[in-house]
Coordinates of N, CA, C and O in Angstrom, one line a residue:
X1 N 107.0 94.6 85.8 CA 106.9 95.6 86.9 C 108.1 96.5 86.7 O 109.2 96.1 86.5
X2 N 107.9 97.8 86.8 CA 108.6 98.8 86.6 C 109.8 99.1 87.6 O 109.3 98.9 88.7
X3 N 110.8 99.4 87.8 CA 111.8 99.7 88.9 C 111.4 100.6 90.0 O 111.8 100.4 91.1
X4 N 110.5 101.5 89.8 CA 110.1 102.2 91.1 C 109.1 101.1 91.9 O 109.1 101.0 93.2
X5 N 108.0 100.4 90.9 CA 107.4 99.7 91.8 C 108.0 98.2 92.8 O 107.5 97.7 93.8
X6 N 109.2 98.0 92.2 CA 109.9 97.1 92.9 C 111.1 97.6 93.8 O 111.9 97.0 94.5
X7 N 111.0 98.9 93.6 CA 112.1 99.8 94.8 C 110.9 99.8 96.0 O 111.1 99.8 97.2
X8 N 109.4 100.0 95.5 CA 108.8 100.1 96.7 C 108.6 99.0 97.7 O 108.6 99.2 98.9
X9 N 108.4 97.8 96.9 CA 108.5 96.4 97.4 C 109.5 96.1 98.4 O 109.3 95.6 99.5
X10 N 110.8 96.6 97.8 CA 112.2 96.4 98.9 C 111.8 97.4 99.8 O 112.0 97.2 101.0
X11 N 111.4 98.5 99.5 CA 111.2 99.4 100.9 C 110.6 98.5 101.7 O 111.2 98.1 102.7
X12 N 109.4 98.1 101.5 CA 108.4 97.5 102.4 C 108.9 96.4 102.9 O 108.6 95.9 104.0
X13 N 109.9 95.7 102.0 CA 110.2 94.5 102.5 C 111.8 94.8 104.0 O 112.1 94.0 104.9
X14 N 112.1 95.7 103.9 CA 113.4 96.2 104.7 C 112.2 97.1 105.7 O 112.8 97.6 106.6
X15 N 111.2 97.3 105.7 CA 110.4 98.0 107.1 C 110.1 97.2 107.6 O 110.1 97.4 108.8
X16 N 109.6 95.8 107.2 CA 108.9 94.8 108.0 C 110.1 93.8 108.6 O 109.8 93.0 109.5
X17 N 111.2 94.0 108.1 CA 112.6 93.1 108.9 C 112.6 94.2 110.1 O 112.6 93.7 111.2
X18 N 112.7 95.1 110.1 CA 112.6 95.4 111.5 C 111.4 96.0 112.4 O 111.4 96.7 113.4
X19 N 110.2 95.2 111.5 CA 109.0 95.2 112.5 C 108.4 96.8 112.4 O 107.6 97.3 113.2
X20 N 108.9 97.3 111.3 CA 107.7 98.6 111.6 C 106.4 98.0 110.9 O 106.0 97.1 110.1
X21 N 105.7 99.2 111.6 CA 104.3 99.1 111.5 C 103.3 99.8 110.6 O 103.9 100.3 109.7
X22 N 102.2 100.1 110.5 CA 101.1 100.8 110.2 C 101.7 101.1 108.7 O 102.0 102.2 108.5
X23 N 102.1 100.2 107.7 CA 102.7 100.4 106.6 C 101.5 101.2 105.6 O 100.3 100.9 105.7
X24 N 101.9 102.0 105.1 CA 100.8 102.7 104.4 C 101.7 103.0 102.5 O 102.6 103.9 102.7
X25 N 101.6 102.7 101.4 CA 102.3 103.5 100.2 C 101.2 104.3 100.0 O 100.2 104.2 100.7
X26 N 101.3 105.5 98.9 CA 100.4 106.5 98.4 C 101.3 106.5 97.4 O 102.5 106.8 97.3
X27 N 100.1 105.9 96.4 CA 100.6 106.0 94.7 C 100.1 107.3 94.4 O 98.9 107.6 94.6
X28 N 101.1 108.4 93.8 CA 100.7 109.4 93.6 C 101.1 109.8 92.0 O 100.9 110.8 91.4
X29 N 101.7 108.3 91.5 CA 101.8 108.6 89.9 C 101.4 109.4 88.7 O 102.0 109.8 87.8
X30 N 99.6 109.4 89.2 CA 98.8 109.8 88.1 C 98.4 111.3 88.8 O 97.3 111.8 88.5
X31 N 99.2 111.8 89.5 CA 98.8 113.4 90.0 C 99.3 114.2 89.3 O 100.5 113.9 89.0
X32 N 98.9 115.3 88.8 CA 99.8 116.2 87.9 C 100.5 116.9 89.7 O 100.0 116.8 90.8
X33 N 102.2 117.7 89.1 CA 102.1 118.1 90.2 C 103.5 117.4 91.3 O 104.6 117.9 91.4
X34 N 103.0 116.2 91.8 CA 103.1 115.7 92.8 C 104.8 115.7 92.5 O 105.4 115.6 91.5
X35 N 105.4 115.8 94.0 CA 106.7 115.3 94.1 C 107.9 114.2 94.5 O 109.1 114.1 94.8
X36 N 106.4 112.9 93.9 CA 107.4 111.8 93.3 C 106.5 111.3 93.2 O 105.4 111.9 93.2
X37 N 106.6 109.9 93.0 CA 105.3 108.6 92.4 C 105.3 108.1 93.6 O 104.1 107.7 93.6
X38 N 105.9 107.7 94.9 CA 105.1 107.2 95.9 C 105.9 107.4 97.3 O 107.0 107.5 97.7
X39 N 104.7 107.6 97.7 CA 105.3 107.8 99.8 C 105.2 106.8 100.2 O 104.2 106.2 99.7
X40 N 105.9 106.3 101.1 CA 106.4 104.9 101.9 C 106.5 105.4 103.0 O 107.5 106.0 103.2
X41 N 105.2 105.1 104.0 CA 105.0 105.8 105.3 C 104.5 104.3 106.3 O 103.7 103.4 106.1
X42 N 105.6 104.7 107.4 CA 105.4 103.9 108.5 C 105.7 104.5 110.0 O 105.7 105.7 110.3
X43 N 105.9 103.4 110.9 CA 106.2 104.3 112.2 C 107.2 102.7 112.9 O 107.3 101.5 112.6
X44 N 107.6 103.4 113.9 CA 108.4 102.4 114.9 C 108.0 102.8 115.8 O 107.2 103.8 115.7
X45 N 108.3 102.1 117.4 CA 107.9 102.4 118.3 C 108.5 103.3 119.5 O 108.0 103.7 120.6
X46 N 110.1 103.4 118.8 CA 111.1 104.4 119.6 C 111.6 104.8 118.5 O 111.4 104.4 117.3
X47 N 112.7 105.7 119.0 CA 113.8 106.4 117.6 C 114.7 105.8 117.9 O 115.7 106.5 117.7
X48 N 114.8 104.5 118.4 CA 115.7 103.4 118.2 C 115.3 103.1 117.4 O 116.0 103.5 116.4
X49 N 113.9 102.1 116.7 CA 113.5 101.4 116.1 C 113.6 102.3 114.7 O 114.2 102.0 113.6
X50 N 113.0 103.2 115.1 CA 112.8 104.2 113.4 C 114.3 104.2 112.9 O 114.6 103.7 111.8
X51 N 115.2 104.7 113.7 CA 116.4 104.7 113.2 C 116.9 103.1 112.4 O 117.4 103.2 111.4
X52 N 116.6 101.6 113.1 CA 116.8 100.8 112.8 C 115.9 100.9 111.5 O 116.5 100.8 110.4
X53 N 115.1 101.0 111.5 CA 114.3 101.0 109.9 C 115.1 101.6 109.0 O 115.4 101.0 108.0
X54 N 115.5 102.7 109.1 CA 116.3 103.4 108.4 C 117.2 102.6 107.7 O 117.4 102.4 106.5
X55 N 117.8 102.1 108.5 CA 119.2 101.3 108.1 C 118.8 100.3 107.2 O 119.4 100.1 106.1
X56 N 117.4 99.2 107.8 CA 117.1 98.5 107.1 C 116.7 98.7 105.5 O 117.1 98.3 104.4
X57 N 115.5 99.7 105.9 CA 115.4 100.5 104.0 C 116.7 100.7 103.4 O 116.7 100.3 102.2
X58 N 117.8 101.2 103.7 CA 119.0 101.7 103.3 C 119.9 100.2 102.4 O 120.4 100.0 101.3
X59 N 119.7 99.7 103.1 CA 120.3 97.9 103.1 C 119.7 97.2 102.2 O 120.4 96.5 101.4
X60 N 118.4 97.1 102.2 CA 117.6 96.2 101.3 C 117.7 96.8 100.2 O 118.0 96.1 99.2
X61 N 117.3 98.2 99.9 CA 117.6 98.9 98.7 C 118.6 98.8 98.0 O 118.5 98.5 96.8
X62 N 119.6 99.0 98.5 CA 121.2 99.2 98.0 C 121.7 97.8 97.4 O 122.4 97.7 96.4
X63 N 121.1 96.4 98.3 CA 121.3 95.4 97.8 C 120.4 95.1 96.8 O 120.7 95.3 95.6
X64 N 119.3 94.7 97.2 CA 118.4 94.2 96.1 C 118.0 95.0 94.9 O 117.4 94.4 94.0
X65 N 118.3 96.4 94.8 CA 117.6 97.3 93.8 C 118.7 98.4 93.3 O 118.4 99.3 92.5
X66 N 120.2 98.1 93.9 CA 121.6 98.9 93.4 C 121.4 100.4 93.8 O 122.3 101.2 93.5
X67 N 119.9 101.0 94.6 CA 119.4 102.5 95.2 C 120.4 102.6 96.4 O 120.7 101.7 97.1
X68 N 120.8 104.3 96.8 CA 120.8 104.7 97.3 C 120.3 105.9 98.0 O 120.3 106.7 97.1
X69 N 120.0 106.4 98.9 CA 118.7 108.0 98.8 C 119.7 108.6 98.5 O 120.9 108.5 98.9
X70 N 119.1 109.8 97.5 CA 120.0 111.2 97.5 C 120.1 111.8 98.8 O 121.1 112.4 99.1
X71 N 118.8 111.8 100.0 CA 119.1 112.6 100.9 C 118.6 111.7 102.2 O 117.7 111.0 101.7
X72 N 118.7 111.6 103.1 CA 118.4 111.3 104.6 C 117.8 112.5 105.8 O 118.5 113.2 106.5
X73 N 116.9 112.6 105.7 CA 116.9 113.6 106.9 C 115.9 113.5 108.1 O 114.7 113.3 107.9
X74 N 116.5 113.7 109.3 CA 115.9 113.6 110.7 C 116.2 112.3 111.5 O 115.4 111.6 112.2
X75 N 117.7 112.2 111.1 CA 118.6 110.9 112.1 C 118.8 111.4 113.5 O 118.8 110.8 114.6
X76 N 119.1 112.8 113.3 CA 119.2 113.7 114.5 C 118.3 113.3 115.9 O 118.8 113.2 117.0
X77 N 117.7 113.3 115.7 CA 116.3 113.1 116.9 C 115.4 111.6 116.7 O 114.9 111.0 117.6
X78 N 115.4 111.2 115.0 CA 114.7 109.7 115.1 C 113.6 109.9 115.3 O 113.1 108.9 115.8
X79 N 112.3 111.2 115.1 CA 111.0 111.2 115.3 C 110.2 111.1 114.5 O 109.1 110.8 114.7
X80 N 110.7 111.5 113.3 CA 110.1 111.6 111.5 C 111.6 111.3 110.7 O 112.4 112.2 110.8
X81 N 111.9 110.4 110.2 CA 113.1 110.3 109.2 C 112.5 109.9 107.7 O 111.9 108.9 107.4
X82 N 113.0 111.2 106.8 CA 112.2 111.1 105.4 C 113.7 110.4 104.8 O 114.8 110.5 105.4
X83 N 113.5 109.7 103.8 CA 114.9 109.2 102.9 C 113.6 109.5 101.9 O 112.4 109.3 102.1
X84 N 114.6 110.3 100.5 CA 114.7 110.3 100.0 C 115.1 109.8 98.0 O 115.7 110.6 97.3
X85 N 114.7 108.7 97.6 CA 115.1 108.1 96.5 C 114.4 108.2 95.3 O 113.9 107.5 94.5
X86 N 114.5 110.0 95.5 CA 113.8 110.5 94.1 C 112.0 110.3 93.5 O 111.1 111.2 93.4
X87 N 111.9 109.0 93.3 CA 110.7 109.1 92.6 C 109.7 107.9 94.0 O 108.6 107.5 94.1
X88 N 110.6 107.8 94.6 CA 109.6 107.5 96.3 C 110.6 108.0 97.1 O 111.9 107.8 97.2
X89 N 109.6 108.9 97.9 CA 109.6 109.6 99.5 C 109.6 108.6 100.6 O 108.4 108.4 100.8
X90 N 110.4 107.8 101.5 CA 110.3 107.0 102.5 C 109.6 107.9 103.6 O 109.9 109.0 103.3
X91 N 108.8 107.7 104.8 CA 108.5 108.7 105.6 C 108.7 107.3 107.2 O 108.0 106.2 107.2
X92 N 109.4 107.7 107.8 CA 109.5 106.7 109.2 C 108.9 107.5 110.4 O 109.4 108.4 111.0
X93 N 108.0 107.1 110.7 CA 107.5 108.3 112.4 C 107.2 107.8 113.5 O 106.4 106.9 113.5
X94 N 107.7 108.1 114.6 CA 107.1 107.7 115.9 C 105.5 107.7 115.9 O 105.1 108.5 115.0
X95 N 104.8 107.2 116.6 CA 103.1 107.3 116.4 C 102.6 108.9 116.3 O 102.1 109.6 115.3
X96 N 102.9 109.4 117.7 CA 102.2 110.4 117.9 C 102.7 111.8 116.7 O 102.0 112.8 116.3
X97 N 103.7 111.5 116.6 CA 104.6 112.5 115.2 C 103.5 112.3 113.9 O 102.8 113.1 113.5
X98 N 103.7 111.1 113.6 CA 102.9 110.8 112.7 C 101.3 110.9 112.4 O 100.8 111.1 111.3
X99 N 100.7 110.9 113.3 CA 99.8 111.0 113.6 C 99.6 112.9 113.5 O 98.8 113.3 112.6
X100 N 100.0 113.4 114.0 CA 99.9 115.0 113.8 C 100.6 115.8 112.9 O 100.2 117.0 112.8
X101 N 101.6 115.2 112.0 CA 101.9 115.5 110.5 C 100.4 114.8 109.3 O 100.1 115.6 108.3
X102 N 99.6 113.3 109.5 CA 99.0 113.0 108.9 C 98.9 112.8 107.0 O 97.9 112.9 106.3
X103 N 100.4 112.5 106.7 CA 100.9 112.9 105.3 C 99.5 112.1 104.5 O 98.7 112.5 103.7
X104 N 99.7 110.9 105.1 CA 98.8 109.5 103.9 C 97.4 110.3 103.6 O 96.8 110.1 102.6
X105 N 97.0 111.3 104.5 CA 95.6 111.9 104.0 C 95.8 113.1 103.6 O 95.0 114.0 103.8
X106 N 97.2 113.1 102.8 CA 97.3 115.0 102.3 C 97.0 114.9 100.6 O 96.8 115.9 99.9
X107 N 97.1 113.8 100.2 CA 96.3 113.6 98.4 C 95.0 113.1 98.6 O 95.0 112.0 99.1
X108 N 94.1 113.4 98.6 CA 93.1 112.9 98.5 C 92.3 112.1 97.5 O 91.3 111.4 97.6
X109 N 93.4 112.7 95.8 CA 93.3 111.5 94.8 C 94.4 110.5 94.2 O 94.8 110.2 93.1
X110 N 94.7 110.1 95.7 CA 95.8 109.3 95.6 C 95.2 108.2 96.1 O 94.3 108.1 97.0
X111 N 96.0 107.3 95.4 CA 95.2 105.6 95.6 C 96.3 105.3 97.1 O 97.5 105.2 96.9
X112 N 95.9 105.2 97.9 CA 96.9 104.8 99.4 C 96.4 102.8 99.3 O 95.3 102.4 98.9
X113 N 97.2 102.2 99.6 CA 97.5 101.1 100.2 C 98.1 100.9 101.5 O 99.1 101.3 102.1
X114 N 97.2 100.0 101.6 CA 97.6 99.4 103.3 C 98.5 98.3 103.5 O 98.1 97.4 102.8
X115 N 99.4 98.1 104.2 CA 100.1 96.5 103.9 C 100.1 96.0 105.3 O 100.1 96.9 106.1
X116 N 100.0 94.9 105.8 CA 99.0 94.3 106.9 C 100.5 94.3 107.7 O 101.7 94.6 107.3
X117 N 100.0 94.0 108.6 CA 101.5 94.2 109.5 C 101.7 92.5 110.1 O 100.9 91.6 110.3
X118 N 103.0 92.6 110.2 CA 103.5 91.3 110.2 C 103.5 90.7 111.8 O 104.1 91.3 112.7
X119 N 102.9 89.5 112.0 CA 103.6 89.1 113.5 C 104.6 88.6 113.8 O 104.9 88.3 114.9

């Protein structure tokens, strides 16, 4: 398994420690074009929560995978927070944010996976 696909694994695995939801990746590897190999899209349920995901993606990464994001943006408000780690896009959204941005259905020849959500 290649390092981006096991950076995505720790993403997912650092979303579900703090209970976000509706996990969605979009492999967009094989797109000409595209501006990285995969989006890591979820939501929390306040921008308490989203922000806590943040930290946790940041954490799990940094430990288990030596990553940092080059960029963090939208701690400000906590309604959409993208981190940034180059060749995956993290995307964090409150529902209704998310829901009216609708990224996961913006490739339409991108293979999207679902990851079940945890109780």
């Amino acid at each position: 398994m290649d390092q981006t696909k096991k950076l995505v694994e720790t993403i997912v695995k650092g979303i579900q420690e703090k209970k976000g939801s509706s996990i969605v990746v979009v492999d967009m590897s094989k797109l000409d074009g595209a501006i990285c190999k995969y989006f890591v899209i979820c939501q929390g349920n306040s921008p308490t929560q989203v922000d806590a995901i943040t930290d946790s993606v940041e954490e799990f990464a940094r430990i288990n995978n030596g990553e940092k994001p080059v960029r963090v943006a939208g701690r400000e408000n906590a309604q959409w927070i993208a981190m940034d780690y180059t060749d995956v896009m993290v995307h964090i959204f409150l529902p209704d944010v998310r829901e009216y941005y609708n990224l996961e259905n913006l490739w339409q020849d991108a293979n999207v996976t679902h990851i079940p959500d945890l109780d």
